Coordinates of C-alpha atoms and ligand atoms in Angstrom, one line a residue:
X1 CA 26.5 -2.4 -15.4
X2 CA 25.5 -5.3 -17.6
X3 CA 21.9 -6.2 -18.4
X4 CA 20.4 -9.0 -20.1
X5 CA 16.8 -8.5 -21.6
X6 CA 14.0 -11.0 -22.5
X7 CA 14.2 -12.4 -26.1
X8 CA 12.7 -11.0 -29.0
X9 CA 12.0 -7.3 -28.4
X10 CA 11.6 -5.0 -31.0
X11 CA 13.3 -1.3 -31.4
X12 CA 10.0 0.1 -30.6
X13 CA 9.4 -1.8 -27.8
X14 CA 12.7 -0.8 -25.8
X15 CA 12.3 2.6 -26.3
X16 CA 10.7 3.1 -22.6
X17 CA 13.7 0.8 -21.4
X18 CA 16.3 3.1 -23.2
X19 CA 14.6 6.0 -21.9
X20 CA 14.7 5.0 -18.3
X21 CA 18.4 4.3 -18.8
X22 CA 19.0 7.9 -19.5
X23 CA 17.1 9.3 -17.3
X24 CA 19.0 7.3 -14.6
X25 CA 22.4 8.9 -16.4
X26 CA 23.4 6.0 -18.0
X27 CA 25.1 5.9 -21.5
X28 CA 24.1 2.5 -23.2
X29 CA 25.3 0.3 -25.8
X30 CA 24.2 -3.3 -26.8
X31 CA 26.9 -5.8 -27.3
X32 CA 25.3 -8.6 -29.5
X33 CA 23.4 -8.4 -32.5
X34 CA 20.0 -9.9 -31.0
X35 CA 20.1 -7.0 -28.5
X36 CA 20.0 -9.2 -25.3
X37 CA 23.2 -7.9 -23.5
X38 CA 22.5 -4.4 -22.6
X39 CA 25.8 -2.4 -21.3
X40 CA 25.1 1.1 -19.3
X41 CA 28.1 3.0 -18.5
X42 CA 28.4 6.1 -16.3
X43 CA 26.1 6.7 -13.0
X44 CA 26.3 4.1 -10.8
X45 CA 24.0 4.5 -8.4
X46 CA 23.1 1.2 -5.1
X47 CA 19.2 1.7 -5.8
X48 CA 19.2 1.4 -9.6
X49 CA 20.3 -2.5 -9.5
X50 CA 16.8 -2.9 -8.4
X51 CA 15.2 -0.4 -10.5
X52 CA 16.6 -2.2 -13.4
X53 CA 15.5 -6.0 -12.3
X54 CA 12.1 -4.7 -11.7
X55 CA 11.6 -3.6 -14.8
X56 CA 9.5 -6.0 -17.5
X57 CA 12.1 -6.3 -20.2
X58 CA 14.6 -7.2 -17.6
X59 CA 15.6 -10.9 -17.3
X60 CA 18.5 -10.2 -14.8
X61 CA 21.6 -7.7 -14.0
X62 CA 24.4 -10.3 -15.1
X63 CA 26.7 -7.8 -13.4
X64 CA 26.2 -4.3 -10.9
X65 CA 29.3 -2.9 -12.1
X66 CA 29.6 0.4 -10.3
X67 CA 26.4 0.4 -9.0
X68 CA 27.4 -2.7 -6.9
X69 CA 25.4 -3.4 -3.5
X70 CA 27.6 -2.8 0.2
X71 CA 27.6 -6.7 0.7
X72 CA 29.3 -7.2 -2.8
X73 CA 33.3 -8.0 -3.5
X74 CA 34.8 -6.0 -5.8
X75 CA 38.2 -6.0 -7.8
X76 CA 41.0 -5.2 -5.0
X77 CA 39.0 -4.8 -2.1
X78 CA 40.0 -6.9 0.5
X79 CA 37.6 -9.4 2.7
X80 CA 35.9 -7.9 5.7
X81 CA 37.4 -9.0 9.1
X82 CA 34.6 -9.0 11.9
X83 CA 36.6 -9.3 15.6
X84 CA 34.3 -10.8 18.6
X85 CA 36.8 -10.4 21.4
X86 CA 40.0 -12.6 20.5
X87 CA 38.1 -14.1 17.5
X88 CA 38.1 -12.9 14.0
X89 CA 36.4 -13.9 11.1
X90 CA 37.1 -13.4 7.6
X91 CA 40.3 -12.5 5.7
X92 CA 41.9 -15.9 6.7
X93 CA 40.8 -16.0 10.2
X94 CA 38.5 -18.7 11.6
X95 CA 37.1 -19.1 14.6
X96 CA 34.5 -20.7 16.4
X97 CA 31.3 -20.5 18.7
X98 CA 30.0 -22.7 20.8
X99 CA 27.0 -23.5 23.7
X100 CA 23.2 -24.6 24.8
X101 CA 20.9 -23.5 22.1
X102 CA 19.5 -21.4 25.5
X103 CA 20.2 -19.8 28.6
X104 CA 18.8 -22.4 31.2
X105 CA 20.6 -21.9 34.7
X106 CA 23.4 -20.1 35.8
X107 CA 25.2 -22.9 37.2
X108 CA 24.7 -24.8 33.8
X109 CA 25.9 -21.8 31.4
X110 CA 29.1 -21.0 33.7
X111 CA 29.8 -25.0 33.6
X112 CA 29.5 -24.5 29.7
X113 CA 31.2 -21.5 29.2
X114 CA 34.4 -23.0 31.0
X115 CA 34.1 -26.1 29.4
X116 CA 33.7 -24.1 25.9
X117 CA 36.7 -22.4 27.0
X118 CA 38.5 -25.6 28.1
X119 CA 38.3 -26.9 24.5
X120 CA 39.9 -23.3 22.9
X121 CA 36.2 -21.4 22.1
X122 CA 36.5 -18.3 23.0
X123 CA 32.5 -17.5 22.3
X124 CA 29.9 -18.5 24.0
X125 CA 26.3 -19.0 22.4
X126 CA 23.2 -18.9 24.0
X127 CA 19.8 -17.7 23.8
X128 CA 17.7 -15.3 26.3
X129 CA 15.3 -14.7 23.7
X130 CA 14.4 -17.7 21.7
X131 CA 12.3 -17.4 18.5
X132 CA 9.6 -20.9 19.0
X133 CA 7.5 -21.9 16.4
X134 CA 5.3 -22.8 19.0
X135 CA 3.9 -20.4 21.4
X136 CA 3.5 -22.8 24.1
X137 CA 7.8 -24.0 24.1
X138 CA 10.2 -22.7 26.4
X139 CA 10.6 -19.1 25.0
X140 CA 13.8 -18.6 26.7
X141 CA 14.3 -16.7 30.3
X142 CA 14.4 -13.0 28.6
X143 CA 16.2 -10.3 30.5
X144 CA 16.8 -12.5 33.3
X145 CA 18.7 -15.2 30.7
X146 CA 20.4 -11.2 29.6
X147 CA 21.7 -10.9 33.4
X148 CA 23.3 -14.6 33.6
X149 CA 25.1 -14.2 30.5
X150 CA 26.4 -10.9 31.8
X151 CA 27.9 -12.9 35.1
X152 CA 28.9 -15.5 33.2
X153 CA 30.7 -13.1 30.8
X154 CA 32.2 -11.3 33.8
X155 CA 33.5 -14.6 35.8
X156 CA 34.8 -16.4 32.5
X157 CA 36.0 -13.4 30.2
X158 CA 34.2 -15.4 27.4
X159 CA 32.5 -13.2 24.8
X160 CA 29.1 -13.9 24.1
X161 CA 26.9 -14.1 21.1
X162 CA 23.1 -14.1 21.7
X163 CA 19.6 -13.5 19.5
X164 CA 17.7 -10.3 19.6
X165 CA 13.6 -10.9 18.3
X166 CA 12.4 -7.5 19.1
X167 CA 13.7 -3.9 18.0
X168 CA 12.7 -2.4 21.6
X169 CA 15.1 -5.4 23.1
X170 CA 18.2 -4.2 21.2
X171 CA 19.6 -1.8 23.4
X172 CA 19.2 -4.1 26.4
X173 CA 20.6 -7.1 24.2
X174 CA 23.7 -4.9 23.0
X175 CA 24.3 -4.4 26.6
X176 CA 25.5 -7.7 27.3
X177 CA 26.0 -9.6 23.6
X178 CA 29.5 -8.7 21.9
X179 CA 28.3 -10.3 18.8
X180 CA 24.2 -10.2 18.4
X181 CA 22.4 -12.6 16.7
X182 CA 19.2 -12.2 13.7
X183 CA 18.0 -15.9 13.6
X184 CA 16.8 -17.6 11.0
X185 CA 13.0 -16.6 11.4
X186 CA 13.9 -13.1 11.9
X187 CA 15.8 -12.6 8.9
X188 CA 14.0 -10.2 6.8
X189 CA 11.9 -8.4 9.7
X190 CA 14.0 -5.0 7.9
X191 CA 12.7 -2.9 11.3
X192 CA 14.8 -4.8 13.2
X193 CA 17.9 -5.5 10.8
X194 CA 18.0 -1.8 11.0
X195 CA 17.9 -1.1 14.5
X196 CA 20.3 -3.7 15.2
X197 CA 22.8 -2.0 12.6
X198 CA 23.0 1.1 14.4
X199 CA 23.5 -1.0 18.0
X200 CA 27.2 -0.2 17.2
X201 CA 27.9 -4.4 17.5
X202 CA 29.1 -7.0 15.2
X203 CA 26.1 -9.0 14.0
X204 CA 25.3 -12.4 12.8
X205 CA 22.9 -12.8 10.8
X206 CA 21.2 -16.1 9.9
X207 CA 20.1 -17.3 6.6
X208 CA 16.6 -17.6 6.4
X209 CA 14.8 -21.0 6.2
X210 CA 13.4 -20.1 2.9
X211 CA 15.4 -17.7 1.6
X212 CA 17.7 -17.5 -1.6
X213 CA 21.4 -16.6 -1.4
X214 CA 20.2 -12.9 -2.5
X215 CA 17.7 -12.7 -0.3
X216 CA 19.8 -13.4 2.2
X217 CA 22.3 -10.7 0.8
X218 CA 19.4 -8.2 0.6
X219 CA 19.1 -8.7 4.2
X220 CA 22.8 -8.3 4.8
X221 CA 22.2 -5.0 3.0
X222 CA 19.7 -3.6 5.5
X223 CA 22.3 -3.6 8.1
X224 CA 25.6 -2.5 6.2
X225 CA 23.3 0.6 5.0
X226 CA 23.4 1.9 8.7
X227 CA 26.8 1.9 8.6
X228 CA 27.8 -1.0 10.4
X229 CA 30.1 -3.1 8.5
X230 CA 30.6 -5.8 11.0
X231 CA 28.5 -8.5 9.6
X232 CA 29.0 -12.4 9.9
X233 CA 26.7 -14.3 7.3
X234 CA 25.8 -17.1 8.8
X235 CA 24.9 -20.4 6.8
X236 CA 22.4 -23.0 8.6
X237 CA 20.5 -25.1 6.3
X238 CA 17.2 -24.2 4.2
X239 CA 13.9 -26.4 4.2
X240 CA 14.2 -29.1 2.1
X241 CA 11.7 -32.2 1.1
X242 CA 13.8 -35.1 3.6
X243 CA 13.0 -35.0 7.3
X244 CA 16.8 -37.0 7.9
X245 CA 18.1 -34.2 8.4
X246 CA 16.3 -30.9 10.1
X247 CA 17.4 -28.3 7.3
X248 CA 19.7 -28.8 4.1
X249 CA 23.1 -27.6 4.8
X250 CA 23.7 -25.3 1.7
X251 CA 27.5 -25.8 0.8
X252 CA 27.5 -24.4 -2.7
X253 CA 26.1 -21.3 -1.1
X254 CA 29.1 -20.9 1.2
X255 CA 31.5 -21.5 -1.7
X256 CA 29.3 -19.0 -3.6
X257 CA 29.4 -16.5 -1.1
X258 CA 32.7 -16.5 -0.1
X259 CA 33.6 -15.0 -3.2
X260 CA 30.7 -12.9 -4.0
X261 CA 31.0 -10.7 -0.6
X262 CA 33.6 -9.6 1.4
X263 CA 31.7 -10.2 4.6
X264 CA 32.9 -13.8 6.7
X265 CA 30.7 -16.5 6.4
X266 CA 29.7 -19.0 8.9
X267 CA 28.5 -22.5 9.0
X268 CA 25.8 -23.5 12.0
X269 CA 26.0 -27.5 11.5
X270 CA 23.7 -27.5 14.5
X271 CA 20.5 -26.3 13.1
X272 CA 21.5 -27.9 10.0
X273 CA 21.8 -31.6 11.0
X274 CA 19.0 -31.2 13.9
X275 CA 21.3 -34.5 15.1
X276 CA 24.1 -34.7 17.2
X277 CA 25.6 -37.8 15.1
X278 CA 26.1 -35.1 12.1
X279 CA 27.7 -31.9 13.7
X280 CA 31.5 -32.9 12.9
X281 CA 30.6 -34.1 9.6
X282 CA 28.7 -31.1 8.5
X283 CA 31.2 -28.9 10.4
X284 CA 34.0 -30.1 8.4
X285 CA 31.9 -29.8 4.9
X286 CA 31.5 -26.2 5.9
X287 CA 35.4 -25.3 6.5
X288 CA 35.7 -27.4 3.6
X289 CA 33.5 -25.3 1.7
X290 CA 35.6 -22.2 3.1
X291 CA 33.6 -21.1 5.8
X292 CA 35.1 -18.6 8.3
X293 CA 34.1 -20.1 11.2
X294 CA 31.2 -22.5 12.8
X295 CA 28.7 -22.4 15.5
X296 CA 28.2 -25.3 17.8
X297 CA 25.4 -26.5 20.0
X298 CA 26.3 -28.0 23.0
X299 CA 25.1 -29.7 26.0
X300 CA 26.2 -31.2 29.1
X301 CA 22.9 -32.9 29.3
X302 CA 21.1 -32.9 26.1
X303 CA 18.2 -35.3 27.5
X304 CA 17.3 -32.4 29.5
X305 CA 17.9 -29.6 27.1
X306 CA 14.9 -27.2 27.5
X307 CA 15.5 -26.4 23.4
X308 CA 17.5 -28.5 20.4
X309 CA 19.1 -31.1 23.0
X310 CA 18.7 -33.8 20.2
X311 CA 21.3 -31.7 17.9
X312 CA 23.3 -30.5 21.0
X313 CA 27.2 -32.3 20.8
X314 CA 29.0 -33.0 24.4
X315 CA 32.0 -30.7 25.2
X316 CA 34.0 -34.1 24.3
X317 CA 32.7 -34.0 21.0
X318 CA 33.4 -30.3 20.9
X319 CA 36.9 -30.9 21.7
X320 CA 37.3 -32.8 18.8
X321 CA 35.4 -30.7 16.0
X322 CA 37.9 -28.1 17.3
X323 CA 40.9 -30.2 16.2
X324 CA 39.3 -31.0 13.3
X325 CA 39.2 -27.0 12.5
X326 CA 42.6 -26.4 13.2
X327 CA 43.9 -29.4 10.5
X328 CA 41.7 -28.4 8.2
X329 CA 42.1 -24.9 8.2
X330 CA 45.4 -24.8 7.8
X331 CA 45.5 -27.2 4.6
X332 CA 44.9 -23.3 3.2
X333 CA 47.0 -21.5 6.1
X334 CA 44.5 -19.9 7.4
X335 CA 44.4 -19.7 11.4
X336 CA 42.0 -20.8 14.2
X337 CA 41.4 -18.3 16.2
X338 CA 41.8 -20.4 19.9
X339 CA 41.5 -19.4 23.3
X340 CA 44.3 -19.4 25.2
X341 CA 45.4 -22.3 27.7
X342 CA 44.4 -21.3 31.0
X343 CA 46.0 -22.2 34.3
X344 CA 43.6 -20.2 35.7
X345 CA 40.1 -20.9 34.6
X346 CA 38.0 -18.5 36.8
X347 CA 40.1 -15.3 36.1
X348 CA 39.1 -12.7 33.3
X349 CA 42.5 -11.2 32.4
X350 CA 43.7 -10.7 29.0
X351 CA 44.2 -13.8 27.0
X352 CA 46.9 -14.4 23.7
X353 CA 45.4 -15.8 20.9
X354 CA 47.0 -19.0 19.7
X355 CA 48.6 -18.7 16.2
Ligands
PEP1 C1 19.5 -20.8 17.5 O1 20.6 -20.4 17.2 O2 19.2 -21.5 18.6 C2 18.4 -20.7 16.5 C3 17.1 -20.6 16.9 O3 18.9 -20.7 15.3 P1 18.1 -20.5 13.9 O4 17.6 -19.1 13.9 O5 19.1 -20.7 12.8 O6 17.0 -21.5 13.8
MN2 MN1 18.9 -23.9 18.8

């Protein structure tokens, strides 16, 4: 582990430091004469990172060496692929989610899970439970929203990907979601990043609004430290000072974290641009950026959207950010993960992925 410490500190002073170092089991050398750069060998322990940044004379850990967190890459190890049905993400694989921003009718999300389909998504996105900043909008249908998906998922074949808000809802939620969601508000609620990591289920987990790239990480770690490996990071913009676009998308973060974790990493242009007119273009800075995959909005009837109809693209539109995936993905051959063409629309038998 390598350890940088404030400026100026005499020997006595980093005697309590030095101390804590081996008591943790760490041998430890300086390597510069001003005795900034602190190197500890040996141990290598997940909870001493923290222990470390905590303390006073600590400016940062430049570098976790073997006492690296779950989320982190490492020399050799390959990236994480996370499978939702047909799709994979990660490791070279892309793929791509799309639908409403929430469960309205049944009529509407079977339309849209077809139409999804139609254009090669083989995830549909919707919510049951929808986190409001308002108490008095639409908070989503709930467990009845849980039972449409469930038909729809049964009459299409499509996999679905929806939020969870509340710990007691995640058993009921991994009943139905192949992929479950942690949105953007609910990112460091630890209870429920927990629960949700033992729900045996891939997860996607949401950048928070206001959250740093490691705080975002840290929250990543709550889940892989049940055991549950499957987690999709999931970029989709952080509050910035201009209202012209709802969020800032992050795009250094993506490029950031695509080599600083092994998980995939998603880009949500939606929630991002918080306008249609932007999607494609911010869809395409993600994959750009290296992003694993995307998450779409869409809407038959945005005007009538009961949540996010302004951001929501038409499955037109959708057609052609998926084109757009598969050129620029495979500028760096890597492969969209597409769902097969259907002769059959309404069946639910065993699709090919397109390679
Ligand atoms: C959503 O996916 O509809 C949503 C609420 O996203 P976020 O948590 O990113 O705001
Ligand atoms: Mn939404």
């Amino acid at each position: 582990m390598l350890v940088r410490l404030r400026q100026g500190l005499a020997s006595p002073e980093l005697d309590p430091l030095l101390a804590l170092c081996e008591e943790l089991g760490y041998s430890a050398r300086f390597l510069d004469e001003g005795r900034r750069l602190l190197e500890l060998s040996g141990c290598g322990d997940r909870t001493h990172r923290t222990r470390l940044e905590d303390h006073p004379d600590v400016v940062e850990v430049v570098d976790a060496g073997d006492s690296h967190e779950l989320h982190a890459q490492a020399d050799g190890r390959q990236d994480t692929v996370v499978r939702v049905g047909d799709a994979a993400f990660g490791g070279g694989h892309v793929a791509i989610a799309a639908g409403p921003c929430s469960v309205e009718d049944y009529d509407r999300l079977l339309r849209l899970a077809l139409g999804v389909q139609e254009c090669g998504v083989s995830i549909l996105r919707a919510g049951a439970f929808k986190p409001r900043t308002s108490p008095y909008s639409f908070q989503g249908l709930g467990v009845v929203g849980l039972e449409m998906l469930a038909a729809v998922r049964a009459e299409t074949g499509i996999s679905i990907v929806t939020e969870v808000l509340d710990p007691r809802e995640v058993e009921r939620v991994a009943e139905v979601a192949d992929w479950i969601q942690i949105g953007t508000r609910s990112s460091t609620n630890f209870p429920l990043l927990t629960e949700v990591g033992r729900a045996g289920k891939p997860i996607l987990l949401k950048r928070g609004f206001g959250a740093t790239v490691r705080e975002f990480l840290l929250s990543a770690e709550y889940v892989l430290d049940t055991g549950n490996e499957e987690v999709v990071l999931c970029e989709r913009g952080v509050r910035g000072f201009d209202s012209t676009t709802r969020n800032v998308l992050d795009v250094g973060a993506v490029a950031h974290l695509r080599t600083a974790t092994h998980l995939p990493v998603i880009v949500d242009p939606s929630h991002a641009a918080g306008r249609a007119d932007l999607v494609r273009p911010l869809a395409r800075a993600g994959l750009a950026a290296g992003a694993d995959g995307l998450i779409v909005e869409v809407h038959d009837d945005p005007s009538s959207a009961k949540s996010d109809g302004e951001q929501a693209i038409s499955l037109e539109e959708l057609g052609a950010l998926t084109r757009d995936a598969q050129d620029l993905v495979s500028l760096d051959g890597r492969v969209l993960s597409m769902e097969s063409d259907r002769s059959a629309p309404h069946t639910s038998s065993a699709k090919e992925p397109i390679q």
